[in-house]
PDB file of C-alpha atoms in Angstrom:
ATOM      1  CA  UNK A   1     -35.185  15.751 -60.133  1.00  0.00           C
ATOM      2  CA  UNK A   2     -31.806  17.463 -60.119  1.00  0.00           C
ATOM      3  CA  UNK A   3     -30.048  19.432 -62.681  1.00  0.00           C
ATOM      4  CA  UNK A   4     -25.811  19.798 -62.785  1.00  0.00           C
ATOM      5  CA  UNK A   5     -25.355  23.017 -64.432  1.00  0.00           C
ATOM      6  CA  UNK A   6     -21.158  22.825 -65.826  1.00  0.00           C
ATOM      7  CA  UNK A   7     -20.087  26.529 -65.914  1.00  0.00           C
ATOM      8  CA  UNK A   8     -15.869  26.388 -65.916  1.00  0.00           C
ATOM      9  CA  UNK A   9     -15.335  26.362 -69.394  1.00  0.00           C
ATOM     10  CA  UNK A  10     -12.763  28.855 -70.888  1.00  0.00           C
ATOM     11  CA  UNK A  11     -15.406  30.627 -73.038  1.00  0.00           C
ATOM     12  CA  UNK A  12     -12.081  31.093 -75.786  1.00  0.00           C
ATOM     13  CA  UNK A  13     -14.014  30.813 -78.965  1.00  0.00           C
ATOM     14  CA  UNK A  14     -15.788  34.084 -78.109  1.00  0.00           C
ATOM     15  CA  UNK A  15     -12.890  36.501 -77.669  1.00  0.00           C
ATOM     16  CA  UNK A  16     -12.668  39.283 -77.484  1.00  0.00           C
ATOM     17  CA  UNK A  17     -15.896  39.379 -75.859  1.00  0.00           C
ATOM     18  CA  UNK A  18     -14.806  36.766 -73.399  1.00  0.00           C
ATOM     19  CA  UNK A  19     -12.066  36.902 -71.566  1.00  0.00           C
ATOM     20  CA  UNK A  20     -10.087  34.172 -69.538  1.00  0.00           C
ATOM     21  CA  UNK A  21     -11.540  36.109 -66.120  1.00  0.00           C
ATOM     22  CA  UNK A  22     -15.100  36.208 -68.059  1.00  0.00           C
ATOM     23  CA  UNK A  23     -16.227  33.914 -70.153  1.00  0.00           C
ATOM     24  CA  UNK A  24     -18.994  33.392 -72.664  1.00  0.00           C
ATOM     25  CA  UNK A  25     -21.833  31.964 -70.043  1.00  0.00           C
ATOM     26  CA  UNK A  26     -21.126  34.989 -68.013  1.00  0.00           C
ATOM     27  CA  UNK A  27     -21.684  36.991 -70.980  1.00  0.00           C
ATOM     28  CA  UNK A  28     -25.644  38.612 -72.093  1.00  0.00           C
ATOM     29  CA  UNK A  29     -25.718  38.025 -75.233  1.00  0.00           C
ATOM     30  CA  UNK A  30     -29.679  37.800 -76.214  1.00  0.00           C
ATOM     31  CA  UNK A  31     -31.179  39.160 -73.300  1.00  0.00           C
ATOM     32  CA  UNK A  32     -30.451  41.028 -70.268  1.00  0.00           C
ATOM     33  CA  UNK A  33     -29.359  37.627 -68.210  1.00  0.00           C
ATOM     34  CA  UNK A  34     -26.293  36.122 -69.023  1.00  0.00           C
ATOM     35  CA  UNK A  35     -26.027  32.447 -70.642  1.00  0.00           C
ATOM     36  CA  UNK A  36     -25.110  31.182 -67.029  1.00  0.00           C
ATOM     37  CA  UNK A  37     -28.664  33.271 -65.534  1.00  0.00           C
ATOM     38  CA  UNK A  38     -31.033  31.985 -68.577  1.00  0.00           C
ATOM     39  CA  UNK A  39     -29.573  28.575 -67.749  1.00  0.00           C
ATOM     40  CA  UNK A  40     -30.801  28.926 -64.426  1.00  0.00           C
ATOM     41  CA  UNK A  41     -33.829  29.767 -65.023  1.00  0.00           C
ATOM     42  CA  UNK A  42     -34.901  27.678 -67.431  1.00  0.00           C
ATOM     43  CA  UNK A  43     -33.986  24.171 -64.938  1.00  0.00           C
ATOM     44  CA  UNK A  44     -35.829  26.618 -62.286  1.00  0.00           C
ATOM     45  CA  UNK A  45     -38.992  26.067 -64.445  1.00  0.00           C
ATOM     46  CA  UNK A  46     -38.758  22.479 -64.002  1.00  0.00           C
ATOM     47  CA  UNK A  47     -37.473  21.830 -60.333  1.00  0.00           C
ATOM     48  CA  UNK A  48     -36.744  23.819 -57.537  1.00  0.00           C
ATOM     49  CA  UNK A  49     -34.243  26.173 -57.212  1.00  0.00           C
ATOM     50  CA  UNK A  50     -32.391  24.369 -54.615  1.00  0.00           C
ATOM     51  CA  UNK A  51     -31.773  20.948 -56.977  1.00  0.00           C
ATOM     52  CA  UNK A  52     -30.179  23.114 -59.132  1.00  0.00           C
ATOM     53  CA  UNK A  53     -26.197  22.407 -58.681  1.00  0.00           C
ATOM     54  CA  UNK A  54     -23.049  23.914 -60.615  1.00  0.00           C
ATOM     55  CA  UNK A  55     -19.821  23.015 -60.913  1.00  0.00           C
ATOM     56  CA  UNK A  56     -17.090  25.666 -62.141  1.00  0.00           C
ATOM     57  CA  UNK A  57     -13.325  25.875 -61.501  1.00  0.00           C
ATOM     58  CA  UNK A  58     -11.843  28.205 -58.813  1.00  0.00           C
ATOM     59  CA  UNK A  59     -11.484  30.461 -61.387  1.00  0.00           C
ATOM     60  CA  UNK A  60     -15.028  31.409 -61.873  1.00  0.00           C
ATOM     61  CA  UNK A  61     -16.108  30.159 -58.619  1.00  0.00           C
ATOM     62  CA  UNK A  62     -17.104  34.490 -57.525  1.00  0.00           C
ATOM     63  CA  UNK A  63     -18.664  35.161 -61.268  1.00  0.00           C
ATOM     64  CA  UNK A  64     -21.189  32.067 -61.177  1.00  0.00           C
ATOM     65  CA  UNK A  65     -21.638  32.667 -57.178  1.00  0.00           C
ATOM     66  CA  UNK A  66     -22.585  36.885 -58.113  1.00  0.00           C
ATOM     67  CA  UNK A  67     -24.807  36.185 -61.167  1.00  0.00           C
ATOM     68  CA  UNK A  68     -26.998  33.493 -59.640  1.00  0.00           C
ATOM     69  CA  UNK A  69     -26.912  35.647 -56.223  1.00  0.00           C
ATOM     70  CA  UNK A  70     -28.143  38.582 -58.466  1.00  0.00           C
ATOM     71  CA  UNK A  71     -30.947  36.702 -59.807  1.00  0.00           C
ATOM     72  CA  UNK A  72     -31.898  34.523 -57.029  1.00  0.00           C
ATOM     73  CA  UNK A  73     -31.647  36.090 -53.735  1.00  0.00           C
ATOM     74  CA  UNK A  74     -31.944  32.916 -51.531  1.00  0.00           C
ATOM     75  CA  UNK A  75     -29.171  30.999 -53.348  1.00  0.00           C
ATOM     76  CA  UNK A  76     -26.963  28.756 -51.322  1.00  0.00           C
ATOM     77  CA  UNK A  77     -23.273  28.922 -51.926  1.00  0.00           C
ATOM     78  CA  UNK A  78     -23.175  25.214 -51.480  1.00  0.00           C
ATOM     79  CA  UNK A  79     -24.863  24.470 -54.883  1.00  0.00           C
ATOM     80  CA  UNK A  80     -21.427  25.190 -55.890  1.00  0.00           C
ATOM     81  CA  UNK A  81     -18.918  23.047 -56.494  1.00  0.00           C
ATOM     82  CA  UNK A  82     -15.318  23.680 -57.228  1.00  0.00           C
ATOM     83  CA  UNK A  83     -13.392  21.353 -59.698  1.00  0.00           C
ATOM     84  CA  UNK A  84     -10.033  20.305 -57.928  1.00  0.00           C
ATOM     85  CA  UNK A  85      -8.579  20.496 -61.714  1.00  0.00           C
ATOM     86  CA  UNK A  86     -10.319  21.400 -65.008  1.00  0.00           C
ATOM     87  CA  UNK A  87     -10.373  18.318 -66.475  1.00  0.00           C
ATOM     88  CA  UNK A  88     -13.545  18.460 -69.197  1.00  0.00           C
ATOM     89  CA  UNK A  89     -17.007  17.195 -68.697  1.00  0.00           C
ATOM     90  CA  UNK A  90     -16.624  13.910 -67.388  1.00  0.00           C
ATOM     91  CA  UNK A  91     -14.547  14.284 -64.047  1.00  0.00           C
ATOM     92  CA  UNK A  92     -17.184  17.346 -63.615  1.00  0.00           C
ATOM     93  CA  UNK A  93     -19.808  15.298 -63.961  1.00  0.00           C
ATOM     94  CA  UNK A  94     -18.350  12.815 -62.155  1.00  0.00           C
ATOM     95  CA  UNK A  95     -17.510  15.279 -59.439  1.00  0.00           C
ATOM     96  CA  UNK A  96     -21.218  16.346 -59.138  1.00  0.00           C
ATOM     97  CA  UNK A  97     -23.075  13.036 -59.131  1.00  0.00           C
ATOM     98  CA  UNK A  98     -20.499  11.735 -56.317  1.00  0.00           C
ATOM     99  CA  UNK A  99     -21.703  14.994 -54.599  1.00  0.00           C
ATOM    100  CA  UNK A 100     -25.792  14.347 -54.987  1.00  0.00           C
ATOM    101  CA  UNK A 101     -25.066  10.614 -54.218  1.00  0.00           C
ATOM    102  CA  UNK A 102     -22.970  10.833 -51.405  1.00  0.00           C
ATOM    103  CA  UNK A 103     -23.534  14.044 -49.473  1.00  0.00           C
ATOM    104  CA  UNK A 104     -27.073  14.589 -50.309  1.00  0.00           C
ATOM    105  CA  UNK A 105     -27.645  11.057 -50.627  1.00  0.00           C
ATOM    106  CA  UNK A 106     -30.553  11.326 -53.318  1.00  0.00           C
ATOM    107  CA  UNK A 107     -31.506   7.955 -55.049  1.00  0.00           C
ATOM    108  CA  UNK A 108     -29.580   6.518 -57.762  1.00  0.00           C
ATOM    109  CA  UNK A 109     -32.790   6.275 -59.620  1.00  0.00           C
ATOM    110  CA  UNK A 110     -33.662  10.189 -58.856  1.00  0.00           C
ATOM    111  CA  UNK A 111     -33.276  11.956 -62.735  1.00  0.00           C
ATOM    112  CA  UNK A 112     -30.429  14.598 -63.247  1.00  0.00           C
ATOM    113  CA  UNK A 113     -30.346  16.772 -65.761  1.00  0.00           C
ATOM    114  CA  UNK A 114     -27.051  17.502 -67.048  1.00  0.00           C
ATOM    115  CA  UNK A 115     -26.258  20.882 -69.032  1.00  0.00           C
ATOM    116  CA  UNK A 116     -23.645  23.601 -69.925  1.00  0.00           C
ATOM    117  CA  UNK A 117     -24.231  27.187 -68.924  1.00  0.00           C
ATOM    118  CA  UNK A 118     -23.339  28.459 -72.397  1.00  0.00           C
ATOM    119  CA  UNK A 119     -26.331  27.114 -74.866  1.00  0.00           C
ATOM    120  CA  UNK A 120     -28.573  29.394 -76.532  1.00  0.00           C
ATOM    121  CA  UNK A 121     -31.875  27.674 -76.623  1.00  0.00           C
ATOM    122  CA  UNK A 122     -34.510  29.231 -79.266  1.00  0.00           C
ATOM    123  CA  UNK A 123     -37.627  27.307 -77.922  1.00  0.00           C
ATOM    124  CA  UNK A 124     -37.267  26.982 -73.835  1.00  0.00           C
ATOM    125  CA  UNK A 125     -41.300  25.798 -73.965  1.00  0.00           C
ATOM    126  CA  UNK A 126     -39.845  22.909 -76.674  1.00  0.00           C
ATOM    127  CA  UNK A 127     -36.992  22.481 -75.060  1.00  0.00           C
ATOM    128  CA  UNK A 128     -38.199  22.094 -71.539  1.00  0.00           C
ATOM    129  CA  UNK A 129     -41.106  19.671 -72.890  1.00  0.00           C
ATOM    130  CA  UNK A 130     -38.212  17.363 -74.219  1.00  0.00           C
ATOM    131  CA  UNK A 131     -36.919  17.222 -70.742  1.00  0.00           C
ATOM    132  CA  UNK A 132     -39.436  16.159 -69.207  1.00  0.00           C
ATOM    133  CA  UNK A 133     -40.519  13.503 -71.276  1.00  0.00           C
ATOM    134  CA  UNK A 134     -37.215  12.000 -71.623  1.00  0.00           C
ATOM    135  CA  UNK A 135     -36.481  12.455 -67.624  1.00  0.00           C
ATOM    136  CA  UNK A 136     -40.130  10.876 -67.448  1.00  0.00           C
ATOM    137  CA  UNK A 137     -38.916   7.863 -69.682  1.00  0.00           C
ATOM    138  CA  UNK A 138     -35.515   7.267 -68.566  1.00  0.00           C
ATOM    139  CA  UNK A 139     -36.256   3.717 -66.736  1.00  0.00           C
ATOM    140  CA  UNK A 140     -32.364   3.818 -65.749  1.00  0.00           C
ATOM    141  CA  UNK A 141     -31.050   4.899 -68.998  1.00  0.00           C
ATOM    142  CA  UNK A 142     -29.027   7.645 -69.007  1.00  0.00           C
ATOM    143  CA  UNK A 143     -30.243  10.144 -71.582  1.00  0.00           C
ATOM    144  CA  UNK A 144     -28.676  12.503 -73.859  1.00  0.00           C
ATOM    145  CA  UNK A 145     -30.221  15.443 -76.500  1.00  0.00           C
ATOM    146  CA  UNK A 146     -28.652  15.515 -79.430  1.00  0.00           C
ATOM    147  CA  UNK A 147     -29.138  18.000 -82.322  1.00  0.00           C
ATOM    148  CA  UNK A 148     -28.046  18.017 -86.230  1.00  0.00           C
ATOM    149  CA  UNK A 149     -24.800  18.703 -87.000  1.00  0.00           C
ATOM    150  CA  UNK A 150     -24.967  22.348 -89.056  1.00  0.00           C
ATOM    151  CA  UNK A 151     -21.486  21.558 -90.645  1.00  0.00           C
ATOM    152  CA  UNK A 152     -18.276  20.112 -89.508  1.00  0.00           C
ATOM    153  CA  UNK A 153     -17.041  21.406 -85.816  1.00  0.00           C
ATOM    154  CA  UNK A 154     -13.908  20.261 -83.723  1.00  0.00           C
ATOM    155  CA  UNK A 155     -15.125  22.112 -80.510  1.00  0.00           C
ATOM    156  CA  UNK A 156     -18.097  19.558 -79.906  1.00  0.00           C
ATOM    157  CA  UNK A 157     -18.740  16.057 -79.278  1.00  0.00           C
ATOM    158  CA  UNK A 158     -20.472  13.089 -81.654  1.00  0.00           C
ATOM    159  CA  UNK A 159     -23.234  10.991 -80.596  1.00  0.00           C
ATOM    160  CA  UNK A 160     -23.160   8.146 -83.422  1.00  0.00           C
ATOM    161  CA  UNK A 161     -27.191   7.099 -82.737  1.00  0.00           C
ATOM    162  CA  UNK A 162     -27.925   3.634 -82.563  1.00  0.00           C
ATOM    163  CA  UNK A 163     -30.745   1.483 -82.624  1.00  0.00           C
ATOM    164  CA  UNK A 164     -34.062   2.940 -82.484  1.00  0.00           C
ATOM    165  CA  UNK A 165     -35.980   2.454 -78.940  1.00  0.00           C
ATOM    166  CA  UNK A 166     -38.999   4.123 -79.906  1.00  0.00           C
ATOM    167  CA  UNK A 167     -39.631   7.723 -79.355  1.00  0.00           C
ATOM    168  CA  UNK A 168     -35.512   7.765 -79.155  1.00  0.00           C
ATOM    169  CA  UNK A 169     -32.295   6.208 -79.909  1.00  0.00           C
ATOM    170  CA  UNK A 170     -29.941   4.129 -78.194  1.00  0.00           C
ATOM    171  CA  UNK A 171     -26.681   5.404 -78.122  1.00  0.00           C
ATOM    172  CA  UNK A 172     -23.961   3.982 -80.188  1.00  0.00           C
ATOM    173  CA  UNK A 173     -20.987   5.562 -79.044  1.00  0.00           C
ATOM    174  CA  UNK A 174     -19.769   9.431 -77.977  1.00  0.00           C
ATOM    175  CA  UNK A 175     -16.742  10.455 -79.610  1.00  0.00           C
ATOM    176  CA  UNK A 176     -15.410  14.003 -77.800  1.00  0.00           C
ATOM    177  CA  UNK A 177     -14.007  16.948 -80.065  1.00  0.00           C
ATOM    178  CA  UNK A 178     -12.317  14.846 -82.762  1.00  0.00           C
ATOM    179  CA  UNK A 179     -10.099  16.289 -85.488  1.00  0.00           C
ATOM    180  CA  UNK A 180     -11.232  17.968 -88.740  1.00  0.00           C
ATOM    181  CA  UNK A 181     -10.924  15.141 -90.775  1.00  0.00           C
ATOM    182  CA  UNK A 182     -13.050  13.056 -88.637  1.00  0.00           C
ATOM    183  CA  UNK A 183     -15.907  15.158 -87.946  1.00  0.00           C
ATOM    184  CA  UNK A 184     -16.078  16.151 -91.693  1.00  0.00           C
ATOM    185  CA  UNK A 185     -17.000  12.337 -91.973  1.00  0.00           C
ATOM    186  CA  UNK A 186     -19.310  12.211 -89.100  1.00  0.00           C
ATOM    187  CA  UNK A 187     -21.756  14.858 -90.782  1.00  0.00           C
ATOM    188  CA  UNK A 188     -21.653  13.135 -94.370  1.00  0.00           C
ATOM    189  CA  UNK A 189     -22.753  10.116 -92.517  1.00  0.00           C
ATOM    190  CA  UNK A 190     -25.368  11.261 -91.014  1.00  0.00           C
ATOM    191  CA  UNK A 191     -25.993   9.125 -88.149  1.00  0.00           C
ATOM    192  CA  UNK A 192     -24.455  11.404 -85.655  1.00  0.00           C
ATOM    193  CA  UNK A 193     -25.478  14.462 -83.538  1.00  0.00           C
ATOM    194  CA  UNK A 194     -23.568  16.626 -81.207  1.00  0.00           C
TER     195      UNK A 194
END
């Protein structure tokens, strides 16, 4: 198992707090670590550290490389890789499973985890349980967690759910950040998570 840890984001919706040189998973905001360092540790519960691979822009390159390297004394600088262009999730993504595939030359059929470096999680002993069952359950599917909407938000993407595969959902279709109007209609529907 390997986990993809996406830490370039711009961390804007925090400000003043972040900043465009520090952003929100650099910040400690519930604990002592920082968003990027709980992160971390929580895909360090479930693998070992060295399957545990980031991908940041050159911007933060030196802030993700310091705050793991604070935490984690034996960390290798190559778990790090450097987005040519900040293009959103997918070419990250992208980026990093070309990178496990190719260089490292894992299986195809090896589970990665795939997770931002800014998400609070309230229940890591929940949370990591889910993980494992659905990385335990994946038979080639490529699985996603999706919560509730809360309300209406522009800064996240939709998962419309689709038909029922028994402890889980098929996907329907992901529809990234859409416009007010739209995601207003997503939550009355009900049938979609971000």
């Amino acid at each position: 198992m390997y986990s993809i840890i996406l830490c370039g984001g711009s961390g804007t919706r925090l400000w003043p707090l972040s900043r465009k040189n520090f952003p929100k998973q650099f910040l400690s905001l519930y604990s002592e670590k920082s968003l990027l360092q709980e992160t971390f540790f929580r895909m360090k519960d479930l693998m070992p550290a060295e399957n545990i691979f980031f991908v940041t822009n050159q911007q933060n390159y030196f802030n993700v490389h310091n705050q793991i390297r604070d935490v984690y004394k034996s960390f290798n600088q190559a778990q790090i890789l450097v987005e040519p262009a900040s293009l959103n999730t997918a070419p990250a993504l992208a980026l990093a499973v070309k990178f496990l595939t190719e260089k490292l030359k894992i299986s195809q059929d090896e589970p990665i985890i795939e997770l931002h470096a800014d998400h609070f999680i309230g229940n890591k002993a929940a949370y990591l349980e889910l993980l494992k069952k659905a990385t335990s359950q994946m038979n080639g599917y490529i699985a996603t967690i999706g919560i509730k909407p809360t309300g209406p938000e522009t800064g996240f993407g939709y998962i419309k759910l689709g038909e029922k595969a028994g402890d889980y959902y098929k996907v329907a279709e992901f529809k990234e950040k859409p416009d007010l109007e739209t995601a207003v209609k997503y939550v009355e529907r009900g049938e979609y998570r971000w």
